[in-house]
Coordinates of C-alpha atoms (C1' of nucleotides) in Angstrom, one line a residue:
Chain A
X1 CA 0.0 0.0 0.0
X2 CA 1.7 3.2 -1.1
X3 CA 1.3 6.8 -0.1
X4 CA -1.5 7.7 -2.4
X5 CA -3.5 4.5 -1.7
X6 CA -3.4 5.2 2.0
X7 CA -4.6 8.8 1.6
X8 CA -7.4 7.5 -0.6
X9 CA -8.4 5.0 2.0
X10 CA -8.5 7.7 4.7
X11 CA -10.5 10.0 2.4
X12 CA -13.0 7.1 1.7
X13 CA -13.4 6.6 5.4
X14 CA -14.2 10.3 5.9
X15 CA -11.0 11.4 7.4
X16 CA -9.6 14.8 6.3
X17 CA -6.4 14.8 4.5
X18 CA -4.4 17.1 6.7
X19 CA -0.8 18.2 6.6
X20 CA 0.0 16.2 9.7
X21 CA -1.5 13.0 8.3
X22 CA 0.1 13.4 4.9
X23 CA 3.6 14.1 6.3
X24 CA 3.6 11.3 8.8
X25 CA 2.4 8.9 6.2
X26 CA 5.0 10.1 3.8
X27 CA 7.7 9.4 6.3
X28 CA 6.3 6.0 7.0
X29 CA 6.0 5.0 3.4
X30 CA 9.7 5.9 2.8
X31 CA 11.1 3.9 5.8
X32 CA 11.3 0.2 6.3
X33 CA 12.7 0.5 9.8
X34 CA 10.5 0.9 12.9
X35 CA 10.4 4.5 13.9
X36 CA 9.5 6.2 17.2
X37 CA 7.1 9.2 17.3
X38 CA 10.0 11.4 18.1
X39 CA 12.1 9.9 15.2
X40 CA 9.4 11.0 12.9
X41 CA 9.2 14.4 14.5
X42 CA 12.9 14.9 14.1
X43 CA 12.9 13.7 10.5
X44 CA 10.2 16.3 9.7
X45 CA 12.0 19.1 11.6
X46 CA 15.1 18.4 9.5
X47 CA 13.0 19.2 6.5
X48 CA 11.7 22.3 8.3
X49 CA 8.3 20.9 8.6
X50 CA 6.7 21.5 11.9
X51 CA 4.1 19.0 13.1
X52 CA 3.4 18.8 16.8
X53 CA 4.3 15.7 18.7
X54 CA 0.7 15.3 19.9
X55 CA -0.5 15.2 16.3
X56 CA 2.1 12.7 15.3
X57 CA 0.9 10.4 18.1
X58 CA -2.6 10.9 16.9
X59 CA -1.9 10.0 13.3
X60 CA 0.0 6.9 14.5
X61 CA -2.9 5.9 16.7
X62 CA -5.3 6.3 13.8
X63 CA -3.1 4.3 11.4
X64 CA -2.8 1.6 14.0
X65 CA -6.6 1.5 14.6
X66 CA -7.0 1.1 10.8
X67 CA -4.4 -1.6 10.9
X68 CA -2.1 0.3 8.5
X69 CA 0.8 0.4 10.9
X70 CA 2.1 -2.1 13.4
X71 CA 3.9 -1.1 16.5
X72 CA 6.5 -2.8 18.7
X73 CA 8.9 -1.9 21.5
X74 CA 12.4 -3.1 21.8
X75 CA 14.8 -2.0 24.4
X76 CA 14.6 1.7 25.4
X77 CA 13.0 4.4 23.4
X78 CA 9.4 3.6 23.7
X79 CA 6.9 2.4 21.0
X80 CA 8.1 2.2 17.4
X81 CA 5.9 2.1 14.3
X82 CA 6.2 0.7 10.8
X83 CA 3.8 0.5 7.9
X84 CA 2.1 -2.8 7.5
X85 CA 3.7 -4.4 4.4
X86 CA 6.9 -2.5 4.8
X87 CA 8.8 -5.5 6.0
X88 CA 12.0 -6.0 4.1
X89 CA 10.3 -9.0 2.6
X90 CA 6.7 -9.7 3.1
X91 CA 6.8 -13.0 4.8
X92 CA 6.2 -13.3 8.5
X93 CA 9.4 -11.9 10.0
X94 CA 11.3 -11.5 13.2
X95 CA 14.1 -9.3 14.4
X96 CA 17.8 -9.6 15.1
X97 CA 18.9 -6.7 17.2
X98 CA 22.5 -5.8 18.1
X99 CA 22.8 -5.3 21.9
X100 CA 25.7 -2.9 21.3
X101 CA 24.8 -0.5 18.5
X102 CA 21.1 -1.2 18.3
X103 CA 21.1 -2.1 14.6
X104 CA 18.0 -4.0 13.6
X105 CA 17.7 -6.6 11.0
X106 CA 14.8 -8.5 9.7
X107 CA 15.1 -12.2 9.9
X108 CA 12.8 -14.0 7.5
X109 CA 12.1 -17.6 7.2
X110 CA 9.3 -20.0 8.0
X111 CA 8.2 -19.3 11.5
X112 CA 8.5 -22.1 14.0
X113 CA 6.2 -20.3 16.4
X114 CA 2.9 -20.2 14.6
X115 CA 2.0 -23.8 15.4
X116 CA 3.1 -23.3 18.9
X117 CA 0.8 -20.3 19.3
X118 CA -2.1 -22.5 18.3
X119 CA -1.3 -25.2 20.8
X120 CA -0.9 -22.5 23.5
X121 CA -4.3 -21.0 22.8
X122 CA -5.8 -24.3 23.8
X123 CA -3.8 -25.0 26.8
X124 CA -3.8 -21.5 28.3
X125 CA -7.2 -20.3 27.4
X126 CA -5.6 -17.0 26.0
X127 CA -6.9 -15.7 22.8
X128 CA -3.5 -15.0 21.2
X129 CA -3.2 -12.0 19.0
X130 CA 0.4 -11.8 18.2
X131 CA 3.9 -12.9 19.2
X132 CA 7.4 -11.5 19.3
X133 CA 10.5 -13.4 18.6
X134 CA 13.6 -11.4 19.1
X135 CA 17.2 -12.4 19.1
X136 CA 19.8 -10.1 20.8
X137 CA 23.5 -10.3 20.3
X138 CA 26.6 -8.7 19.0
X139 CA 26.5 -7.9 15.2
X140 CA 29.7 -8.7 13.2
X141 CA 30.9 -5.1 13.3
X142 CA 30.6 -4.8 17.1
X143 CA 32.3 -8.1 17.7
X144 CA 35.5 -6.5 16.3
X145 CA 35.6 -3.6 18.7
Chain B
X1 CA 19.5 -18.1 45.9
X2 CA 17.7 -16.5 48.9
X3 CA 17.9 -13.2 50.6
X4 CA 20.7 -14.1 53.0
X5 CA 22.7 -15.9 50.4
X6 CA 22.7 -12.8 48.2
X7 CA 23.8 -10.5 51.0
X8 CA 26.6 -12.9 51.8
X9 CA 27.7 -12.9 48.2
X10 CA 27.8 -9.1 48.1
X11 CA 29.7 -9.0 51.4
X12 CA 32.2 -11.5 50.1
X13 CA 32.8 -9.4 47.0
X14 CA 33.5 -6.4 49.2
X15 CA 30.2 -4.5 48.8
X16 CA 28.7 -2.8 51.8
X17 CA 25.4 -4.2 53.0
X18 CA 23.4 -0.9 53.0
X19 CA 19.7 -0.3 53.6
X20 CA 19.1 0.4 49.9
X21 CA 20.6 -2.9 48.9
X22 CA 19.0 -4.9 51.6
X23 CA 15.5 -3.5 50.9
X24 CA 15.7 -3.9 47.1
X25 CA 16.9 -7.4 47.4
X26 CA 14.2 -8.2 49.9
X27 CA 11.5 -7.0 47.5
X28 CA 13.1 -9.0 44.7
X29 CA 13.3 -12.2 46.7
X30 CA 9.7 -12.0 47.6
X31 CA 8.4 -11.4 44.0
X32 CA 8.3 -13.8 41.1
X33 CA 7.0 -11.2 38.7
X34 CA 9.1 -8.7 36.8
X35 CA 9.1 -5.4 38.6
X36 CA 10.1 -1.9 37.4
X37 CA 12.3 0.3 39.4
X38 CA 9.4 2.5 40.3
X39 CA 7.3 -0.5 41.3
X40 CA 10.0 -1.4 43.8
X41 CA 10.0 2.2 44.9
X42 CA 6.2 2.2 45.4
X43 CA 6.3 -1.0 47.3
X44 CA 8.9 0.3 49.7
X45 CA 7.0 3.6 50.1
X46 CA 3.9 1.7 51.1
X47 CA 6.0 0.2 54.0
X48 CA 7.2 3.7 54.8
X49 CA 10.7 2.8 53.7
X50 CA 12.3 5.7 51.8
X51 CA 15.0 4.7 49.3
X52 CA 15.8 7.2 46.5
X53 CA 15.0 6.1 42.9
X54 CA 18.6 6.7 42.0
X55 CA 19.7 4.2 44.5
X56 CA 17.2 1.6 43.4
X57 CA 18.5 1.9 39.8
X58 CA 22.0 1.5 41.2
X59 CA 21.2 -1.6 43.2
X60 CA 19.5 -3.1 40.2
X61 CA 22.4 -2.3 37.9
X62 CA 24.7 -3.9 40.4
X63 CA 22.7 -7.1 40.7
X64 CA 22.4 -7.3 36.9
X65 CA 26.2 -6.9 36.6
X66 CA 26.6 -9.8 39.1
X67 CA 24.1 -11.8 37.0
X68 CA 21.7 -12.0 40.0
X69 CA 18.8 -10.4 38.2
X70 CA 17.6 -10.5 34.6
X71 CA 15.8 -7.6 33.0
X72 CA 13.3 -7.4 30.2
X73 CA 11.0 -4.9 28.7
X74 CA 7.5 -5.6 27.6
X75 CA 5.0 -3.0 26.4
X76 CA 5.2 0.4 28.1
X77 CA 6.7 1.0 31.6
X78 CA 10.3 0.6 30.9
X79 CA 12.8 -2.0 32.1
X80 CA 11.6 -4.6 34.5
X81 CA 13.7 -6.8 36.8
X82 CA 13.5 -10.2 38.3
X83 CA 15.8 -12.3 40.4
X84 CA 17.5 -15.0 38.5
X85 CA 16.0 -18.3 39.6
X86 CA 12.8 -16.7 40.5
X87 CA 11.0 -18.1 37.5
X88 CA 7.8 -19.9 38.5
X89 CA 9.6 -23.0 37.6
X90 CA 13.3 -23.1 36.7
X91 CA 13.3 -24.3 33.2
X92 CA 13.9 -21.9 30.3
X93 CA 10.7 -20.0 30.1
X94 CA 8.8 -17.5 28.1
X95 CA 5.9 -15.1 28.7
X96 CA 2.2 -15.0 28.0
X97 CA 1.0 -11.4 28.5
X98 CA -2.6 -10.1 28.5
X99 CA -2.9 -7.2 26.1
X100 CA -5.8 -5.9 28.1
X101 CA -4.9 -6.1 31.8
X102 CA -1.2 -6.7 31.5
X103 CA -1.3 -10.0 33.5
X104 CA 1.9 -12.0 32.9
X105 CA 2.2 -15.7 33.0
X106 CA 5.2 -17.9 32.7
X107 CA 5.0 -20.4 30.0
X108 CA 7.3 -23.3 30.5
X109 CA 8.2 -26.1 28.1
X110 CA 10.9 -27.3 26.0
X111 CA 12.1 -24.3 24.0
X112 CA 11.8 -24.6 20.2
X113 CA 14.0 -21.6 19.7
X114 CA 17.4 -22.7 21.1
X115 CA 18.2 -24.8 18.0
X116 CA 17.1 -21.9 15.8
X117 CA 19.4 -19.5 17.6
X118 CA 22.3 -21.7 16.9
X119 CA 21.6 -21.9 13.2
X120 CA 21.0 -18.2 13.1
X121 CA 24.4 -17.5 14.6
X122 CA 26.0 -19.1 11.6
X123 CA 23.9 -17.6 8.9
X124 CA 23.9 -14.0 10.3
X125 CA 27.3 -13.7 11.9
X126 CA 25.7 -12.4 15.1
X127 CA 27.0 -13.6 18.4
X128 CA 23.5 -14.3 19.9
X129 CA 23.3 -13.6 23.6
X130 CA 19.6 -14.1 24.3
X131 CA 16.2 -14.2 22.8
X132 CA 12.7 -13.2 23.8
X133 CA 9.6 -15.1 22.9
X134 CA 6.4 -13.4 24.0
X135 CA 2.8 -14.2 23.2
X136 CA 0.3 -11.4 23.5
X137 CA -3.5 -11.9 23.7
X138 CA -6.6 -11.7 25.8
X139 CA -6.5 -13.7 29.0
X140 CA -9.6 -15.7 29.8
X141 CA -11.0 -13.1 32.2
X142 CA -10.6 -10.2 29.8
X143 CA -12.3 -12.2 27.1
X144 CA -15.5 -12.1 29.1
X145 CA -15.7 -8.3 29.4
Chain C
dC1 C1' 33.3 1.3 71.6
dT2 C1' 34.9 5.3 68.9
dC3 C1' 37.0 7.3 65.1
dC4 C1' 38.1 7.6 60.1
dT5 C1' 38.0 6.7 55.4
dT6 C1' 35.5 6.3 51.5
dA7 C1' 31.8 3.7 49.3
dT8 C1' 27.3 4.8 49.0
dT9 C1' 23.2 7.6 49.2
dG10 C1' 19.7 10.8 47.7
dA11 C1' 18.1 15.5 46.5
dT12 C1' 18.1 18.2 42.6
dA13 C1' 18.1 19.1 38.0
dC14 C1' 17.5 17.4 33.7
dA15 C1' 16.3 14.4 29.4
dA16 C1' 13.1 11.5 26.7
dT17 C1' 8.7 9.6 25.8
dG18 C1' 3.9 10.1 26.2
dT19 C1' -1.0 12.0 27.5
dT20 C1' -4.6 15.5 28.6
dT21 C1' -6.9 19.8 27.7
dC22 C1' -8.7 23.4 25.1
dA23 C1' -8.6 27.5 22.3
dA24 C1' -7.2 28.3 17.4
dT25 C1' -7.1 26.6 12.8
dA26 C1' -8.0 24.7 8.4
dA27 C1' -10.4 20.9 5.5
dG28 C1' -13.8 20.4 2.5
dG29 C1' -18.9 20.4 1.6
dA30 C1' -22.8 23.7 0.9
Chain D
dT1 C1' -16.7 32.1 -0.4
dC2 C1' -18.6 30.8 3.8
dC3 C1' -19.5 27.7 7.7
dT4 C1' -19.2 23.8 10.4
dT5 C1' -16.6 20.9 12.9
dA6 C1' -12.7 17.7 12.6
dT7 C1' -8.2 18.4 13.6
dT8 C1' -4.2 20.7 15.3
dG9 C1' -0.6 22.2 18.6
dA10 C1' 0.9 24.8 22.7
dA11 C1' 1.2 24.1 27.4
dA12 C1' 1.1 21.7 31.5
dC13 C1' 1.9 17.4 33.3
dA14 C1' 3.1 12.2 34.2
dT15 C1' 6.4 8.5 33.9
dT16 C1' 10.9 6.4 33.3
dG17 C1' 15.6 7.1 33.6
dT18 C1' 20.4 9.6 34.2
dA19 C1' 24.2 12.9 35.9
dT20 C1' 26.0 15.6 39.7
dC21 C1' 27.7 16.3 44.1
dA22 C1' 27.5 17.4 49.0
dA23 C1' 26.0 14.6 53.0
dT24 C1' 25.8 10.2 55.2
dA25 C1' 26.7 5.7 57.0
dA26 C1' 29.2 1.1 56.6
dG27 C1' 32.6 -1.3 58.6
dG28 C1' 37.7 -1.8 59.5
dA29 C1' 41.4 0.1 62.5
dG30 C1' 42.8 1.4 66.8

DNA sequence: CTCCTTATTGATACAATGTTTCAATAAGGA
DNA sequence: TCCTTATTGAAACATTGTATCAATAAGGAG
C-alpha cells in the first residue's frame, strides 16, 4: 500500500487529508525501519516541517486503529511504528537486534512459532493476538571492537 | 538463591550491606513477577521505607552486573527486573502477556528456539546472547468483558 | 566502643517519551 | 466564499531514567 493508496483510504473513510497526516504517512512509506514518534518528529524538523508531537501520536494511533501500521517496542526508546507491508520482505518476520549498536535486521524464514501459538491457545485459554520473537546479540561489526 | 545468600555474596565481594541494597533485594526475593524500578520504589514507600529512585536503579544495575537479576521490557513501563532463579519453575521460560490487563504468566516447556538460535548465529554472523519469545493476547478473564 | 576513610546515598536538575486539555485553525462540503 | 466541525498544537503534566555532588553511614582500625 503506497502513499496515495493510504490517503485515498483515509478519504474514503471520511478522514480529512491534513498536513499532519500526509507528512507522517510520507515518512512511514519511505522507511522500512521501525520509527518512534520522536524519530518521525525529528525527520520532519530536518525538512523544516513542523508538526506537533501530539499530532504525530494521533496520526500513528489512527493508522494503528485502521491496521495500517504495526507497533513494537524493543529496548529503550518507547513504542516504534512501521507501515504494514513495509517489512523488508513480506513474509512473517522477526528481528535480530544488536545489543551494542542497536542495529535492527529482519530475519525472514518459515516461522516455527505459529504452530506453537495455536497449541498454546488451547492449553492456556488465552486468545493469542500476536507474538514477538527477538534475538539479541553482537552484530559482526561490534564483535571486532 | 535466597535473601541471605545474596547478602553474603555481596559481602564476600566487598560490597557494603546498605539499607538500599537490603531493601531492594528483599523486595526482589519475595516477588516472582518482573518489577520496574518505580514498582519497587512504590512497594517500599507503602511500607514507609524511603529509598531514592537513583539508588534503586544503582542496586538493580549492580545485581544485573553480578548476574543475579535479569531484566526485560514488555510494552510500556520501561525496564523490569526479576531475580535469577525466581522463575515460577526453573526451566527456560517465556511469557504469556494479556494485552488488556497486563497480566503476565510464565509459559514453560521445551524451547523450540534454542536450536534456531544456533543456526542463526552461523547464517547471520551475530553472536547471539539471548532471545525473547512473547505471546500477547486476551486472558480468559478479559475475554468475558 | 569510637574514630576515620570512603563507598554509597539521595536531593536536585535534567532528558526522553507520552497523555490531557482546550482554544485556534484549516479541511472540504454547501 | 462561507460555515461547520474535525483536527491541530501549545502548554502543562506524568512516567521512566540519568548525571552531579554534597551529605551520610558502613565497617575496618585502633
